[in-house]
Coordinates of C-alpha atoms in Angstrom, one line a residue:
P1 CA -0.6 106.7 119.9
H2 CA 2.9 108.2 120.4
A3 CA 6.3 106.9 119.6
P4 CA 8.3 105.3 122.4
I5 CA 10.2 107.5 124.9
V6 CA 13.9 106.8 125.5
I7 CA 15.8 108.8 128.1
N8 CA 19.5 108.3 128.8
G9 CA 21.7 109.8 131.4
D10 CA 21.6 113.1 133.4
S11 CA 21.9 115.4 130.4
G12 CA 18.2 116.1 130.3
F13 CA 15.1 114.5 129.0
T14 CA 14.4 114.6 125.3
V15 CA 11.5 113.0 123.5
A16 CA 10.1 112.6 120.0
N17 CA 6.5 113.6 119.4
G18 CA 5.9 115.1 122.8
V19 CA 6.8 117.5 125.6
I20 CA 8.0 116.7 129.1
R21 CA 7.8 119.3 131.8
G22 CA 10.0 119.9 134.8
A23 CA 13.5 120.5 135.9
G24 CA 14.4 117.1 137.4
T25 CA 14.6 118.5 141.0
P26 CA 12.8 117.2 144.1
L27 CA 10.4 120.2 143.9
D28 CA 10.0 120.2 140.2
P29 CA 10.5 116.7 138.9
Y30 CA 10.4 115.8 135.2
L31 CA 6.9 114.8 134.4
I32 CA 5.9 112.3 131.7
A33 CA 2.1 112.3 131.5
L34 CA -1.0 111.6 129.4
W35 CA 0.7 109.5 126.8
D36 CA -0.7 106.6 124.8
I37 CA 2.3 104.5 123.7
S38 CA 2.1 101.4 121.5
G39 CA 5.0 99.0 121.1
P40 CA 7.8 98.5 120.2
T41 CA 7.9 94.7 120.3
S42 CA 11.7 94.7 120.9
G43 CA 12.1 97.6 123.3
A44 CA 10.1 99.6 125.8
G45 CA 7.3 102.1 125.6
I46 CA 9.2 104.3 128.1
S47 CA 12.8 103.6 128.8
I48 CA 14.8 105.6 131.4
R49 CA 18.5 104.8 132.0
G50 CA 21.3 106.0 134.2
T51 CA 19.9 109.1 135.9
T52 CA 19.4 110.3 139.4
A53 CA 17.1 113.2 138.3
H54 CA 13.7 113.2 140.0
F55 CA 10.9 112.2 137.6
V56 CA 7.3 111.1 137.6
I57 CA 5.6 108.9 135.0
R58 CA 1.8 109.5 135.4
S59 CA -1.4 108.6 133.7
V60 CA 0.3 106.9 130.8
S61 CA -1.0 103.9 128.8
V62 CA 1.7 101.5 127.4
H63 CA 0.7 98.5 125.4
G64 CA 1.9 96.0 122.8
G65 CA 5.6 96.3 123.6
H66 CA 8.3 94.1 125.0
Y67 CA 8.5 96.3 128.1
G68 CA 5.8 98.7 129.0
I69 CA 8.1 100.8 131.2
H70 CA 11.8 99.9 131.7
L71 CA 13.9 101.7 134.3
D72 CA 17.6 100.8 134.3
S73 CA 20.0 102.1 137.0
V74 CA 17.9 105.1 138.0
A75 CA 16.8 106.6 141.3
N76 CA 14.3 109.1 142.6
G77 CA 11.4 108.1 140.3
R78 CA 7.7 107.5 140.7
I79 CA 5.4 105.5 138.4
E80 CA 1.7 106.2 139.2
R81 CA -1.7 105.7 137.5
V82 CA -0.1 103.9 134.6
R83 CA -1.9 101.2 132.5
A84 CA 0.6 98.6 131.2
T85 CA -1.3 96.0 129.3
N86 CA -0.6 93.3 126.7
N87 CA 3.2 93.7 126.8
T88 CA 5.7 90.9 127.4
H89 CA 6.6 92.6 130.7
G90 CA 4.6 95.4 132.3
I91 CA 6.8 97.5 134.5
R92 CA 10.5 96.5 135.0
I93 CA 12.9 98.2 137.5
F94 CA 16.5 97.0 137.0
S95 CA 19.2 98.0 139.5
G96 CA 19.1 101.5 141.1
G97 CA 16.5 102.2 143.7
D98 CA 14.4 104.7 145.7
I99 CA 11.5 104.2 143.3
V100 CA 7.7 104.4 144.1
V101 CA 5.3 102.3 142.0
E102 CA 1.8 103.2 143.1
G103 CA -1.8 103.0 141.9
N104 CA -1.0 101.3 138.5
V105 CA -2.7 98.6 136.6
S106 CA -0.4 96.0 134.9
S107 CA -2.4 93.2 133.3
S108 CA -2.4 90.6 130.6
N109 CA 1.4 90.7 130.2
T110 CA 1.0 86.9 129.7
Q111 CA 4.7 86.1 128.9
G112 CA 6.2 88.1 131.8
S113 CA 5.6 90.0 135.0
G114 CA 3.2 92.7 135.9
I115 CA 6.0 94.3 138.0
D116 CA 9.6 93.2 138.0
V117 CA 12.1 94.5 140.6
L118 CA 15.5 93.1 139.7
G119 CA 18.5 93.9 141.8
A120 CA 17.1 97.3 142.9
S121 CA 16.8 98.6 146.5
N122 CA 14.2 100.5 148.4
V123 CA 11.3 100.1 146.0
L124 CA 7.8 100.8 147.3
V125 CA 5.1 98.8 145.4
R126 CA 1.7 99.9 146.8
G127 CA -1.9 100.0 145.7
N128 CA -1.4 98.4 142.3
T129 CA -3.5 95.9 140.4
L130 CA -1.7 93.0 138.9
A131 CA -4.1 90.7 136.9
G132 CA -3.7 87.9 134.4
N133 CA 0.1 88.1 134.0
M134 CA 2.5 85.2 133.9
V135 CA 3.9 86.5 137.2
G136 CA 2.1 89.2 139.3
I137 CA 5.1 90.7 141.2
N138 CA 8.6 89.4 140.8
L139 CA 11.3 90.4 143.3
D140 CA 14.7 89.0 142.2
G141 CA 17.8 90.2 144.0
A142 CA 15.8 93.1 145.4
A143 CA 16.5 94.5 148.8
G144 CA 14.4 96.7 151.1
A145 CA 11.3 96.4 148.9
L146 CA 8.0 97.2 150.6
V147 CA 4.9 95.6 148.9
H148 CA 1.5 96.1 150.3
H149 CA -2.2 96.9 149.5
N150 CA -1.8 95.5 146.0
N151 CA -4.6 93.5 144.3
I152 CA -2.9 90.4 143.0
L153 CA -5.5 88.7 140.8
N154 CA -5.4 85.5 138.9
N155 CA -1.8 85.5 137.7
A156 CA -0.3 82.2 136.6
L157 CA 2.2 82.7 139.4
Q158 CA 1.1 85.3 141.9
A159 CA 4.5 86.4 143.2
I160 CA 8.2 85.5 143.4
D161 CA 10.8 86.7 146.0
Q162 CA 14.2 85.3 145.7
R163 CA 18.0 86.0 145.9
G164 CA 17.6 89.2 147.8
G165 CA 16.0 90.8 150.8
P166 CA 15.1 91.5 153.3
N167 CA 11.8 92.6 151.7
A168 CA 8.4 93.2 153.3
W169 CA 5.1 92.0 151.8
D170 CA 2.9 93.8 154.4
D171 CA 2.9 97.1 156.2
G172 CA 2.8 95.6 159.6
Y173 CA -0.2 95.5 161.9
P174 CA -2.7 97.1 161.6
G175 CA -1.5 98.3 158.2
G176 CA -2.0 95.1 156.4
G177 CA -0.7 93.2 153.4
N178 CA -2.1 92.4 149.9
Y179 CA -5.2 90.9 148.4
W180 CA -4.5 87.5 146.8
T181 CA -7.2 85.7 144.8
N182 CA -5.7 82.3 145.6
Y183 CA -5.4 82.8 149.4
Q184 CA -7.5 80.1 151.1
G185 CA -7.2 81.2 154.8
I186 CA -10.0 82.3 157.1
D187 CA -10.4 85.4 159.3
Q188 CA -11.7 84.5 162.8
C189 CA -9.0 86.2 164.9
G190 CA -7.1 89.5 165.1
G191 CA -4.0 91.1 166.7
P192 CA -0.4 91.3 165.6
A193 CA 0.0 87.5 166.1
Q194 CA -3.6 86.8 164.8
D195 CA -4.3 85.0 168.1
Q196 CA -6.9 87.2 169.6
C197 CA -9.9 85.2 168.6
T198 CA -12.8 87.4 169.8
R199 CA -13.6 88.9 166.4
P200 CA -12.2 89.1 162.9
D201 CA -10.0 92.0 161.8
G202 CA -10.1 91.8 158.0
F203 CA -6.7 90.0 157.7
G204 CA -6.2 86.3 157.2
D205 CA -5.3 84.4 160.3
T206 CA -2.5 82.6 158.5
P207 CA 0.2 84.2 156.4
Y208 CA 0.4 84.0 152.6
V209 CA 3.7 82.3 151.5
I210 CA 5.7 83.8 148.6
G211 CA 8.1 81.5 147.0
P212 CA 10.7 80.2 146.5
D213 CA 12.4 81.6 149.6
N214 CA 9.2 81.3 151.8
N215 CA 8.8 85.0 152.4
L216 CA 5.5 86.0 154.1
D217 CA 2.6 88.4 153.7
R218 CA 1.7 88.2 157.4
Y219 CA -1.6 90.0 157.0
P220 CA -3.3 89.1 153.7
L221 CA -6.4 91.2 153.0
M222 CA -9.7 89.3 153.1
I223 CA -11.6 91.9 151.1
L224 CA -10.6 93.3 147.7
P225 CA -9.7 97.0 148.3
G226 CA -12.4 99.2 146.9
S227 CA -15.1 96.7 147.3
E228 CA -16.0 97.4 150.9
F229 CA -19.4 98.8 149.9
D230 CA -20.4 96.1 147.5
T231 CA -23.8 95.0 148.6
A232 CA -24.8 92.9 145.6
P233 CA -24.5 89.2 146.5
P234 CA -22.5 86.8 144.4
T235 CA -24.2 84.3 142.0
V236 CA -23.6 80.6 142.2
A237 CA -24.9 77.7 140.2
I238 CA -24.5 73.9 139.8
T239 CA -24.3 73.2 136.1
S240 CA -23.6 69.5 136.2
P241 CA -25.0 67.0 136.9
P242 CA -28.6 68.1 136.3
S243 CA -31.1 67.6 139.1
G244 CA -32.6 64.1 139.1
S245 CA -29.6 62.4 137.6
V246 CA -29.0 58.8 138.7
F247 CA -25.6 57.3 139.4
T248 CA -24.5 53.7 140.1
T249 CA -20.9 54.5 140.9
V250 CA -19.2 57.1 143.0
P251 CA -17.5 59.5 143.4
I252 CA -19.0 61.9 140.8
I253 CA -17.7 65.2 139.5
V254 CA -19.9 68.2 140.3
Q255 CA -19.4 71.4 138.3
G256 CA -20.7 74.9 138.5
A257 CA -20.0 78.6 138.2
A258 CA -19.6 81.4 140.7
A259 CA -19.3 85.2 140.0
D260 CA -19.4 88.6 141.7
A261 CA -19.2 91.7 139.6
G262 CA -18.4 94.0 142.5
S263 CA -15.8 92.0 144.5
G264 CA -14.8 89.0 142.5
V265 CA -14.8 85.5 143.8
R266 CA -11.9 84.1 145.8
R267 CA -13.2 80.5 146.1
A268 CA -16.2 78.3 145.8
E269 CA -17.1 75.7 148.5
V270 CA -19.3 72.7 148.2
R271 CA -21.1 70.5 150.7
V272 CA -23.2 67.3 150.3
N273 CA -26.2 66.5 152.5
G274 CA -25.3 69.2 155.1
G275 CA -21.8 67.9 155.5
P276 CA -18.6 69.9 155.8
W277 CA -17.8 72.6 153.3
I278 CA -15.0 71.6 150.9
V279 CA -13.1 74.0 148.7
A280 CA -13.7 73.3 145.0
T281 CA -11.2 73.7 142.2
G282 CA -11.6 77.1 140.4
T283 CA -14.5 79.5 140.6
S284 CA -16.0 80.0 137.1
P285 CA -16.1 77.2 136.4
W286 CA -15.6 75.3 139.6
S287 CA -15.5 71.5 140.0
L288 CA -15.2 69.0 142.8
S289 CA -15.2 65.2 143.2
V290 CA -17.9 64.2 145.7
G291 CA -19.1 61.0 147.3
L292 CA -22.8 60.2 147.5
A293 CA -25.0 58.1 149.8
P294 CA -27.6 55.6 148.5
G295 CA -30.9 57.4 147.7
G296 CA -31.4 61.1 147.3
N297 CA -28.6 63.5 147.8

């Protein structure tokens, strides 16, 4: 593991324990690549401040710090194929703008956000995986952000968009939006207004709402990107109550587990005696309160 990287101003990029290539121009941007950075707990693994030089952060692992990557009042940057894990905050962009954040994994930043965009403008957030964070993607005071084709998976709060805008959480139609593990909509229709109900089109028929200002992902993805060719079925089981159990009062709590190694599981649905499907709480485990009729169920 390398020491943290701190870069200030337009005087050039300097770094301890490493080499950075490039000239900071559009055709030859500074390149920070192939680093494994641990900590620090009170700062950032990579911190870049106050520059308009062109730069790329690529194929870096940052973990165990307060910030994985922190950009402050910068422009003309790209963050790509980075793994930011087990930090307080994964990737934070403060002020500045014209930044691309693409193809990264920011996960298990359990006290903060996978990606923060605070007061910055024209930030593209595309093709990232945000999993198991306190907040998946946080736009606060951001303007002109474009957020699409991200996998937003099981964060305590999936996304925030407030005090800024306008921002877009999809790439229009037929471009599409993001994959949300807690999206509960169905896909029976298609078209820009999702009102052409002759066949599904891979997008949810109802938008996904991002709070607290009720911004919309108009075309939430129904299939986790990259899992289109997953042919192995999910597994599902009822773990409680055991078969043959007898009850004298209703309702009862039914519990189980559902999993899919290839695509993940968005939801579990339960029905009793051929009745309507009802969405259970959780996936692995899942649970649901159900009523029973006298006799066998």
